[in-house]
């Protein structure tokens, strides 16, 4: 499953960040997931609950924000969110070839608890 690899990488980053802060536990991890990233957030959430077992992130909350697709029209430079699969500029009808966002898969936030809290 594709999602396990993504979450494993994200968790490695979170564990690294937690270590720098001397955290005893990770309580939350939040990601941004583009609509074009080709991942199912619910599957990520499930994968997260599996890969965090027996780590300091076990039981942490997994949250995510969807990033809508944003294209730029080649002709008039207008930025727009396309409908479904048609990447056509709503102003001039040109097909957009530049995709500005919508492919993100990134960790945006982690919350940790330090040992003396
Ligand atoms: Zn246009």
CSV table of C-alpha atoms and ligand atoms in Angstrom, one decimal:
chain,number,residue,atom,x,y,z
A,1,UNK,CA,0.0,0.0,0.0
A,2,UNK,CA,1.3,3.4,-1.2
A,3,UNK,CA,0.0,5.2,1.9
A,4,UNK,CA,2.2,3.1,4.3
A,5,UNK,CA,5.4,4.4,2.6
A,6,UNK,CA,4.2,8.0,2.8
A,7,UNK,CA,3.2,7.8,6.4
A,8,UNK,CA,6.4,6.0,7.4
A,9,UNK,CA,8.4,8.9,5.9
A,10,UNK,CA,6.2,11.5,7.6
A,11,UNK,CA,6.6,9.7,10.9
A,12,UNK,CA,10.4,9.6,10.5
A,13,UNK,CA,10.4,13.4,10.2
A,14,UNK,CA,8.0,13.8,13.1
A,15,UNK,CA,10.2,11.5,15.3
A,16,UNK,CA,13.3,13.4,14.3
A,17,UNK,CA,11.6,16.7,15.2
A,18,UNK,CA,10.3,15.3,18.5
A,19,UNK,CA,13.8,14.1,19.4
A,20,UNK,CA,15.2,17.6,18.9
A,21,UNK,CA,12.6,18.9,21.4
A,22,UNK,CA,13.2,16.2,23.9
A,23,UNK,CA,9.6,15.1,23.5
A,24,UNK,CA,8.4,12.0,25.4
A,25,UNK,CA,5.4,11.6,23.2
A,26,UNK,CA,3.9,12.8,19.9
A,27,UNK,CA,0.2,13.6,20.4
A,28,UNK,CA,-0.8,14.9,17.0
A,29,UNK,CA,0.5,15.0,13.5
A,30,UNK,CA,-1.1,17.1,10.8
A,31,UNK,CA,-0.5,16.9,7.1
A,32,UNK,CA,-1.5,18.8,3.9
A,33,UNK,CA,-2.6,16.5,1.1
A,34,UNK,CA,-3.2,17.8,-2.4
A,35,UNK,CA,-6.3,16.6,-4.3
A,36,UNK,CA,-3.9,15.4,-7.0
A,37,UNK,CA,-1.5,13.6,-4.7
A,38,UNK,CA,-3.2,10.3,-5.4
A,39,UNK,CA,-3.6,9.3,-1.8
A,40,UNK,CA,-6.7,8.5,0.2
A,41,UNK,CA,-6.6,10.4,3.5
A,42,UNK,CA,-8.6,7.8,5.3
A,43,UNK,CA,-6.0,5.2,4.2
A,44,UNK,CA,-3.2,7.4,5.5
A,45,UNK,CA,-5.0,7.7,8.8
A,46,UNK,CA,-5.2,3.9,9.0
A,47,UNK,CA,-1.6,3.5,8.0
A,48,UNK,CA,-0.6,6.1,10.6
A,49,UNK,CA,-2.3,4.1,13.4
A,50,UNK,CA,-0.3,1.0,12.3
A,51,UNK,CA,3.1,2.5,11.7
A,52,UNK,CA,3.1,4.4,15.0
A,53,UNK,CA,2.7,1.2,17.1
A,54,UNK,CA,5.4,0.9,19.6
A,55,UNK,CA,6.8,4.4,18.9
A,56,UNK,CA,6.4,7.5,20.9
A,57,UNK,CA,3.6,8.5,18.4
A,58,UNK,CA,1.4,5.6,19.3
A,59,UNK,CA,-2.1,6.8,19.9
A,60,UNK,CA,-1.4,10.2,18.4
A,61,UNK,CA,-4.1,12.0,16.5
A,62,UNK,CA,-3.8,12.2,12.8
A,63,UNK,CA,-5.3,15.3,11.1
A,64,UNK,CA,-5.0,16.5,7.5
A,65,UNK,CA,-6.0,19.4,5.3
A,66,UNK,CA,-6.9,19.0,1.7
A,67,UNK,CA,-5.2,21.3,-0.8
A,68,UNK,CA,-7.3,22.1,-3.8
A,69,UNK,CA,-5.9,21.9,-7.3
A,70,UNK,CA,-4.8,25.3,-8.6
A,71,UNK,CA,-3.8,25.8,-12.3
A,72,UNK,CA,-2.5,28.7,-14.2
A,73,UNK,CA,-3.8,29.5,-17.7
A,74,UNK,CA,-1.0,29.7,-20.2
A,75,UNK,CA,-2.7,32.4,-22.2
A,76,UNK,CA,-4.1,34.9,-19.7
A,77,UNK,CA,-2.2,33.8,-16.6
A,78,UNK,CA,-5.4,33.5,-14.6
A,79,UNK,CA,-5.2,31.0,-11.6
A,80,UNK,CA,-8.2,28.8,-11.2
A,81,UNK,CA,-9.3,25.5,-9.6
A,82,UNK,CA,-10.4,23.2,-12.4
A,83,UNK,CA,-13.7,21.4,-12.5
A,84,UNK,CA,-13.2,17.7,-12.3
A,85,UNK,CA,-10.8,16.6,-15.1
A,86,UNK,CA,-11.2,19.6,-17.4
A,87,UNK,CA,-8.3,22.0,-16.9
A,88,UNK,CA,-9.8,24.6,-19.1
A,89,UNK,CA,-9.5,28.3,-18.2
A,90,UNK,CA,-12.9,29.7,-17.3
A,91,UNK,CA,-12.0,33.0,-18.9
A,92,UNK,CA,-10.5,32.2,-22.3
A,93,UNK,CA,-11.0,28.5,-22.7
A,94,UNK,CA,-7.3,27.7,-23.0
A,95,UNK,CA,-6.1,24.4,-21.5
A,96,UNK,CA,-3.9,25.0,-18.5
A,97,UNK,CA,-0.6,23.1,-18.4
A,98,UNK,CA,0.8,24.6,-15.2
A,99,UNK,CA,-0.3,23.1,-12.0
A,100,UNK,CA,0.5,25.3,-9.1
A,101,UNK,CA,-0.7,23.2,-6.2
A,102,UNK,CA,-2.6,20.1,-5.5
A,103,UNK,CA,0.2,17.6,-5.4
A,104,UNK,CA,1.4,18.3,-1.8
A,105,UNK,CA,2.1,15.6,0.7
A,106,UNK,CA,3.7,17.2,3.7
A,107,UNK,CA,3.8,17.3,7.4
A,108,UNK,CA,2.7,20.8,8.6
A,109,UNK,CA,2.4,20.3,12.3
A,110,UNK,CA,3.3,18.0,15.1
A,111,UNK,CA,2.3,18.4,18.8
A,112,UNK,CA,4.5,16.8,21.4
A,113,UNK,CA,4.6,16.3,25.2
A,114,UNK,CA,7.9,16.6,27.0
A,115,UNK,CA,8.7,14.2,29.8
A,116,UNK,CA,8.4,16.8,32.7
A,117,UNK,CA,4.9,17.9,31.7
B,1,LIG,ZN1,-7.2,32.0,-19.7
